[in-house]
Tab-separated table of C-alpha atoms in Angstrom:
chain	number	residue	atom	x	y	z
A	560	UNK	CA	49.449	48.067	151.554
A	561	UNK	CA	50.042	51.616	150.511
A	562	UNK	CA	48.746	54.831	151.092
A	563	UNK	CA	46.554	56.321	149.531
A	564	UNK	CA	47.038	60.079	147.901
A	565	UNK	CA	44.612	62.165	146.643
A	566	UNK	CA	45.436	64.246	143.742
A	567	UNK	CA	45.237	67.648	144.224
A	568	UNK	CA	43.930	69.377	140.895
A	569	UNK	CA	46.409	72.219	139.117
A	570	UNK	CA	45.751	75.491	140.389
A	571	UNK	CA	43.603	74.581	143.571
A	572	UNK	CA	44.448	76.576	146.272
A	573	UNK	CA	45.929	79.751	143.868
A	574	UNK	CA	44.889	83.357	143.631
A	575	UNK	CA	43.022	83.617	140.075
A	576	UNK	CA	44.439	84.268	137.368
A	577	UNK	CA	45.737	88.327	137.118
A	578	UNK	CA	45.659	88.795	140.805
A	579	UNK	CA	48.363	91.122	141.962
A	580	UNK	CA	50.677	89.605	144.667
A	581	UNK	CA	49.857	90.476	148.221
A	582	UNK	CA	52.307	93.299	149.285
A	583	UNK	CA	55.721	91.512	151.457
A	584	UNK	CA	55.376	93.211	154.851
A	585	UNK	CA	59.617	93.814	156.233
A	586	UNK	CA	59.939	93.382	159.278
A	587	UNK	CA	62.954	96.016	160.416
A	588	UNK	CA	66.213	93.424	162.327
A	589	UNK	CA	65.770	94.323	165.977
A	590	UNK	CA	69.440	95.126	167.126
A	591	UNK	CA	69.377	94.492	170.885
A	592	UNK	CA	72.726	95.636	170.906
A	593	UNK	CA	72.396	98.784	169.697
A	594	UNK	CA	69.947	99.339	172.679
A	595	UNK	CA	72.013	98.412	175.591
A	596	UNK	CA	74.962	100.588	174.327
A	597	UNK	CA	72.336	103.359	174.331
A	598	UNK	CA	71.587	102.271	177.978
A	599	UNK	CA	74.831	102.131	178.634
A	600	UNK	CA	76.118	105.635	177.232
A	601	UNK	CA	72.919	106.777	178.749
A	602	UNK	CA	73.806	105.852	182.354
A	603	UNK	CA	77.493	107.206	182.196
A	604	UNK	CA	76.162	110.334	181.057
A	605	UNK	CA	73.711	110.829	183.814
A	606	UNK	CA	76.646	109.603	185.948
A	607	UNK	CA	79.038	112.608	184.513
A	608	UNK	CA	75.990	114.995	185.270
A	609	UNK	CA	75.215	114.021	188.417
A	610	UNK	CA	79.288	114.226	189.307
A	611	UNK	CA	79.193	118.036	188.055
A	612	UNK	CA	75.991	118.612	189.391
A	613	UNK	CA	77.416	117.634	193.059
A	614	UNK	CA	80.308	119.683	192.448
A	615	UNK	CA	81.518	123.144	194.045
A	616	UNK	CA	80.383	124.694	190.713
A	617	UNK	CA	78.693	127.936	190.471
A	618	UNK	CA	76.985	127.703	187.382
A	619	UNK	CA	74.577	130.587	187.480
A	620	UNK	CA	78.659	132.857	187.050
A	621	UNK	CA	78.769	131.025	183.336
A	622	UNK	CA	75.979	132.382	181.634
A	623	UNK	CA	76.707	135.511	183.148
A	624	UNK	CA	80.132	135.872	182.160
A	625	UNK	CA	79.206	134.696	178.467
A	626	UNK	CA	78.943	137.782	177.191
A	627	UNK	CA	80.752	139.736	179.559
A	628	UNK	CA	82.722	142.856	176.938
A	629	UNK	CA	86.677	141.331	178.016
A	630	UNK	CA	85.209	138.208	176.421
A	631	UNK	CA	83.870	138.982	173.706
A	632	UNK	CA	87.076	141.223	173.204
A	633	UNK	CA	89.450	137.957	173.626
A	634	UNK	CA	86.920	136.108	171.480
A	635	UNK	CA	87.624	138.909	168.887
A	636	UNK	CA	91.511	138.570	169.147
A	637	UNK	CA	91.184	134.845	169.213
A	638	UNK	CA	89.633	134.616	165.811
A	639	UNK	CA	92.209	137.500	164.666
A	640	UNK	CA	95.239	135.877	165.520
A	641	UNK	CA	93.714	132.202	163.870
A	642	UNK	CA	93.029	133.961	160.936
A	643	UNK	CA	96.123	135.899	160.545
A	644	UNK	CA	98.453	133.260	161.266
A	645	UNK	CA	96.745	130.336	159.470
A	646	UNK	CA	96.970	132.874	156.295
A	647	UNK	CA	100.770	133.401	156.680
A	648	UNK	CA	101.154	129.692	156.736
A	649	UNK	CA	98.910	128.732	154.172
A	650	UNK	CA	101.268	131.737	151.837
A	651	UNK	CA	104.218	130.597	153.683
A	652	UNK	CA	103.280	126.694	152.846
A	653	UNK	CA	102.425	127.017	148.938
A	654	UNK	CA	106.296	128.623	148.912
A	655	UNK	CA	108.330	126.621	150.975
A	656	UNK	CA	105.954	123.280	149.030
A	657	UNK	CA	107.664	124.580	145.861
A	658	UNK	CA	110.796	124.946	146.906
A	659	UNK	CA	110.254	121.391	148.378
A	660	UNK	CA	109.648	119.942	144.778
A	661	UNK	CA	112.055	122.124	142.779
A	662	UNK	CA	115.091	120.222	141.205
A	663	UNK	CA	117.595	123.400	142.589
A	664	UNK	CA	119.427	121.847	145.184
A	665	UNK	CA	119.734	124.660	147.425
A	666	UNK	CA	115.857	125.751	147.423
A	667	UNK	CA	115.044	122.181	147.817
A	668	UNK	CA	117.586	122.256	150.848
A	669	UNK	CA	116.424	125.665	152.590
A	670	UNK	CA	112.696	124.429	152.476
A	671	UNK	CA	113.456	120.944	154.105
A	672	UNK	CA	115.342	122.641	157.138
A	673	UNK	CA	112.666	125.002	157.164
A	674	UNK	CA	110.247	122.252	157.864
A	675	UNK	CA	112.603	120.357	159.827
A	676	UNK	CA	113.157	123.011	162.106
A	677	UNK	CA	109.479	124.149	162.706
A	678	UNK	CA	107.923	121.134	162.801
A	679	UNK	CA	110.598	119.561	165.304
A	680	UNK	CA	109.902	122.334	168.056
A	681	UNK	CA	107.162	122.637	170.213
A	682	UNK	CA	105.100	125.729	168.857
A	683	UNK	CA	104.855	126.688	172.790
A	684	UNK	CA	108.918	126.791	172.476
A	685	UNK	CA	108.811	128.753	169.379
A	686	UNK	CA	106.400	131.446	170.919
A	687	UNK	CA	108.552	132.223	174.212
A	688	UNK	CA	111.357	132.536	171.448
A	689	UNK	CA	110.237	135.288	169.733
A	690	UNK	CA	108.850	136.752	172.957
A	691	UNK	CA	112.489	136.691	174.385
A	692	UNK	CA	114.090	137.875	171.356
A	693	UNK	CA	115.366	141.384	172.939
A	694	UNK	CA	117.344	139.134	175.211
A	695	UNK	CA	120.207	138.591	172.319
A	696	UNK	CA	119.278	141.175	170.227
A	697	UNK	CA	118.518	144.395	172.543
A	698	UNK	CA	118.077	146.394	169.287
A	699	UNK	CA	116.099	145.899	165.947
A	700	UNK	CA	118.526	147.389	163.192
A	701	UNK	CA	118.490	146.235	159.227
A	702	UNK	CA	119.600	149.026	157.998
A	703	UNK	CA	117.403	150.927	157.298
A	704	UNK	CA	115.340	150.703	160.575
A	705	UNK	CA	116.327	150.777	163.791
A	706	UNK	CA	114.279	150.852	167.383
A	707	UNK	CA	114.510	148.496	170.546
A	708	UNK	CA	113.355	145.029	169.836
A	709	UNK	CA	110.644	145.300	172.803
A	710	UNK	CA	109.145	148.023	170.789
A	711	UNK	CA	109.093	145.946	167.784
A	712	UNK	CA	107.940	142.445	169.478
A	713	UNK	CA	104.727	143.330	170.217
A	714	UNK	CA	102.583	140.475	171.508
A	715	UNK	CA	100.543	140.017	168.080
A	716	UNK	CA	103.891	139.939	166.443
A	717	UNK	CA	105.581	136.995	168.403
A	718	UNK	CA	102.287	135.084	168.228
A	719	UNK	CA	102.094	135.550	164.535
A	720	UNK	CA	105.251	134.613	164.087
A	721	UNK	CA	105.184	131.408	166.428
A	722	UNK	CA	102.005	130.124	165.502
A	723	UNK	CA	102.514	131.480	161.378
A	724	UNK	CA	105.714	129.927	161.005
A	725	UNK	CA	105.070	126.842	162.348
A	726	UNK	CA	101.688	126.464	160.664
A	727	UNK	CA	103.705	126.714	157.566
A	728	UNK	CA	106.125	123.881	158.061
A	729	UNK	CA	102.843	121.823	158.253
A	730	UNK	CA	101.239	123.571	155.695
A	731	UNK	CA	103.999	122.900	153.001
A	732	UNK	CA	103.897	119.230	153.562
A	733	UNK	CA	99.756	119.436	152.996
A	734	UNK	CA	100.851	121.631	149.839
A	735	UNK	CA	103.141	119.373	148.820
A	736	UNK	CA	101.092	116.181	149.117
A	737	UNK	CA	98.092	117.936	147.019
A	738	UNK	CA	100.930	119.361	144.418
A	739	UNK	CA	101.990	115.537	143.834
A	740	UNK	CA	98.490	113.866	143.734
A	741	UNK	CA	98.127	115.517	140.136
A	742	UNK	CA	98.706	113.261	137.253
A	743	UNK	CA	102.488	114.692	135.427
A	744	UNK	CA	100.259	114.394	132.236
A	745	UNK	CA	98.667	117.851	133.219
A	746	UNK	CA	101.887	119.370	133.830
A	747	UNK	CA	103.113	118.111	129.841
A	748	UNK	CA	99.734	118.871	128.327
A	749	UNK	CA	99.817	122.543	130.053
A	750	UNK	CA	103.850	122.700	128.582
A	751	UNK	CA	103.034	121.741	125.226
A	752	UNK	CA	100.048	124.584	125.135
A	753	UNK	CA	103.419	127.040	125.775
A	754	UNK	CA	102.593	127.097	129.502
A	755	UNK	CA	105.233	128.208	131.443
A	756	UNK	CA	106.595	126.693	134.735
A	757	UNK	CA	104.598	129.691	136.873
A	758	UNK	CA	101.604	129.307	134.948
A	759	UNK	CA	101.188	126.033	134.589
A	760	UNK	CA	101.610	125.666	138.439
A	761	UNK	CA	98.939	128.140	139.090
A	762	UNK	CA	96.347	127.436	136.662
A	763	UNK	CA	96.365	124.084	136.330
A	764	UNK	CA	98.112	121.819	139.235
A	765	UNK	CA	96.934	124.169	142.587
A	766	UNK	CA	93.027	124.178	141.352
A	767	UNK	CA	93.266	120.425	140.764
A	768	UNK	CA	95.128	119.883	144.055
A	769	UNK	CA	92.586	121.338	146.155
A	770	UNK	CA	90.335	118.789	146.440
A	771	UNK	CA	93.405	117.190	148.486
A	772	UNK	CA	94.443	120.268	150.389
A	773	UNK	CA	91.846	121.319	151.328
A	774	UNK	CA	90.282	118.759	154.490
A	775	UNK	CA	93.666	118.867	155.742
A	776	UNK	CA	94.275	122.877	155.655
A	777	UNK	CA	90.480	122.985	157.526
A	778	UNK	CA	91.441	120.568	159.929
A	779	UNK	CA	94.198	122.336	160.779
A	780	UNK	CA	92.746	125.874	160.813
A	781	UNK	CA	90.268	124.343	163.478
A	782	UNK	CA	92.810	123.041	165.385
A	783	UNK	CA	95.020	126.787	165.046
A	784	UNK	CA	91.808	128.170	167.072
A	785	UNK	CA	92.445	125.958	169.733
A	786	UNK	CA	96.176	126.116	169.589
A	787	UNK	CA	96.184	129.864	169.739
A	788	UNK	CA	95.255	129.352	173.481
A	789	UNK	CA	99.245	129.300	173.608
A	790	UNK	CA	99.610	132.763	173.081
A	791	UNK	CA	99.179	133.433	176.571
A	792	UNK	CA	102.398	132.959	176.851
A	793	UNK	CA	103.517	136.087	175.331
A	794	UNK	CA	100.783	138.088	176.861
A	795	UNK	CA	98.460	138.403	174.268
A	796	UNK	CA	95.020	139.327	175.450
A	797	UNK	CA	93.089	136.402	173.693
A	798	UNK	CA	89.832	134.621	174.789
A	799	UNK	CA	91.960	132.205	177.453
A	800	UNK	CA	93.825	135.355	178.898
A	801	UNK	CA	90.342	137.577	179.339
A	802	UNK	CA	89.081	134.734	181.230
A	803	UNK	CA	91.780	134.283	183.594
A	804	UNK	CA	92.040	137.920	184.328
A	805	UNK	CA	88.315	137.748	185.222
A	806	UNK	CA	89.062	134.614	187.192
A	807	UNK	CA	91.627	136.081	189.253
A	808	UNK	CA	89.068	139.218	190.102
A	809	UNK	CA	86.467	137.129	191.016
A	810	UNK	CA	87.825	133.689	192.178
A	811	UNK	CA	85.028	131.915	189.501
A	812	UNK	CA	88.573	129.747	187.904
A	813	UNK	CA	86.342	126.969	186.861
A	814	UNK	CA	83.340	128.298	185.343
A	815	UNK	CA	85.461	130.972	183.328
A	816	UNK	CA	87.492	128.195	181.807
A	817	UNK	CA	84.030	126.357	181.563
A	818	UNK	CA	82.971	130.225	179.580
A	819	UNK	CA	86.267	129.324	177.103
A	820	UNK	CA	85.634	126.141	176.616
A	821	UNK	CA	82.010	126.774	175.328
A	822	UNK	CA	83.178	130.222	172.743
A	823	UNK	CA	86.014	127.509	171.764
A	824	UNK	CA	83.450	124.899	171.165
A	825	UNK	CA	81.204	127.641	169.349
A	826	UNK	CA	84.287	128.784	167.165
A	827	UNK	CA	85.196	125.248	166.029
A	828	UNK	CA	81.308	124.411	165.115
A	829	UNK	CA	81.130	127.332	162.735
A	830	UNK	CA	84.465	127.057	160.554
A	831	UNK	CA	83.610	122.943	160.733
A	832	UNK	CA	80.066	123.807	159.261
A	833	UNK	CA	82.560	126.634	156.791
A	834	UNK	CA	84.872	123.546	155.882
A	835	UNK	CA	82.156	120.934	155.041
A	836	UNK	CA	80.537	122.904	152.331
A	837	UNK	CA	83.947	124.406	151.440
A	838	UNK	CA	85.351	120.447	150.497
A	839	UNK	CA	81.553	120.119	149.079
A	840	UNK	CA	82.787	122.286	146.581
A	841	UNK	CA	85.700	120.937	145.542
A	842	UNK	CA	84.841	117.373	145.175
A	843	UNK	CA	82.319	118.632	142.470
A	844	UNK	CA	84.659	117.433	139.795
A	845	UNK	CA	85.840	113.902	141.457
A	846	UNK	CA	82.458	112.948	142.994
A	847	UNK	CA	79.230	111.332	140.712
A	848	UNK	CA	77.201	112.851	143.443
A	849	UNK	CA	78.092	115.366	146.342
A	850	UNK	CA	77.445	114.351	150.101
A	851	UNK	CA	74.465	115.303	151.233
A	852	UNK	CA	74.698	118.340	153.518
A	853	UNK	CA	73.497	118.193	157.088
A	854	UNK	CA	70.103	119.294	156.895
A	855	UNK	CA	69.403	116.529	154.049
A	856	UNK	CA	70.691	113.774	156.342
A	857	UNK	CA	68.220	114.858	159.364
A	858	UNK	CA	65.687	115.313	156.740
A	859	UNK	CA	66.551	111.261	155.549
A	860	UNK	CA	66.878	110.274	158.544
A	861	UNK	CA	63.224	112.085	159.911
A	862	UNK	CA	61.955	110.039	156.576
A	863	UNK	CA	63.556	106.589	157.655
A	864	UNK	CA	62.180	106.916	160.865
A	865	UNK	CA	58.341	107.803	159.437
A	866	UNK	CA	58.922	104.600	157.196
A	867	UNK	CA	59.677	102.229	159.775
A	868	UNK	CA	56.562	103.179	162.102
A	869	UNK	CA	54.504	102.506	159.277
A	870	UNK	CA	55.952	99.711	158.395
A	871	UNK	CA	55.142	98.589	162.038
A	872	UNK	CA	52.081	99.401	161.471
């Protein structure tokens, strides 16, 4: 005995003929994980607030001291001494990078123990150096200037030099790497234009490098900010010394370092912001299409967000 099946006739059951499809609704992955790691971070930061909020902290003295004038005048000197020392080592890298890459043996030799020398010492070493030169050499004399070496050592000077001089050992590498990225083709092409060896290295190979020196020479300018907290050490009156002398006046050593630590924070922010649409710019010739900038990814992600509540919907 078998079973019986009806037949079912062709297209019973169907949406007629020229019916549109009904629309899929997506229904967004829930990732569970994602939410307890949000717990999680969540918890340890009340945790870390709690544990500051508990401590012997007077935090109405940071606000206060914000904006105090000896702050804003170490603030001043901090971005000063950044500036002018990341500027003698980006000048001093492009040279010694050069003379890194040129066949003349004895160039190519001066430029390696150059970067040898300053990039094997601690930078705070290098600073008391030049601080403590008048201890061998009691008198500045070349000739055709003389004067006592304390005279000529001023603070800015020895933290120029430290931090200068060894931001161009680092600087010449960076150089160098960006020099060598770029295809030797350009360098023929530009010599059989009539291009010589000067030209052809500043017209065509640096602007072509750039795109590779540049992240790396705004990563380190950021981190010269915070490394120009060393110059303490030779007395010069930066954003870390102004808050220790008003630390030691009025016995507030945490929250002024807390007061450093937020201008530091602040200084870092702004030339990070200055670097990200300064490598925007360069990539314009390697990139089909340019990252977005910050305020289009809040702006996407505002839009994802409206999309998946209506989805939801």
């Amino acid at each position: 005995m078998t079973d019986k099946i009806d037949k079912v006739p062709a297209g019973a059951g169907s949406a007629p003929a020229g019916t549109p499809p009904e629309a899929i609704k997506a229904i967004p992955v829930r990732h569970y994980g994602r939410w307890v790691a949000a717990v999680v971070v969540a918890a340890l930061l009340g945790l870390l607030g709690y544990a500051f909020a508990q401590g012997n902290v007077r935090w109405a003295t940071v606000p206060e001291k914000l904006f105090d004038p000896s702050i804003l005048s170490g603030l001043w000197h901090t971005v000063l001494i950044s500036v002018a020392s990341m500027a003698l080592g980006l000048v001093l890298g492009i040279v010694f990078a050069i003379m890194r890459l040129s066949k003349n043996p004895v160039t190519n030799t001066v430029a390696w123990l150059y970067i040898w020398i300053f990039r094997g010492t601690p930078v705070y070493v290098q600073l008391l150096i030049w601080f403590s030169l008048a201890l061998i050499f009691p008198v500045f004399n070349i000739g055709f200037y003389k004067d006592e070496m304390t005279d000529v050592m001023t603070p800015f000077l020895a933290a120029l030099l430290g931090l200068g001089l060894n931001e161009g050992a680092y600087m010449a590498e960076i150089v160098r790497a960006g020099i060598q990225s770029v295809d030797e083709g350009q360098t023929e092409a530009a010599h059989a234009l009539g291009m010589s060896q000067g030209k052809t290295m500043r017209r065509v190979i640096l602007p072509q490098s750039m795109r590779v020196i540049i992240p790396p020479t705004g990563n380190e300018f950021i981190n010269m900010l915070k490394t120009s907290s060393l110059v303490v050490a030779v007395q010069y009156p930066d954003l870390l010394r102004a808050a220790q002398d008003i630390a030691s006046t009025s016995f507030a050593v945490m929250e002024m370092f807390f007061v450093a630590s937020i201008w530091y924070l602040v200084l870092t922010s702004i030339f990070s912001v200055g670097q990200f649409y300064l490598e925007r710019h360069y990539a314009k010739g390697s990139l089909r299409s340019l990252p977005p900038t910050p305020w289009q990814k809040v702006k996407a992600n505002l839009s994802s967000l409206t999309n998946r509540k209506a989805v939801a919907k």
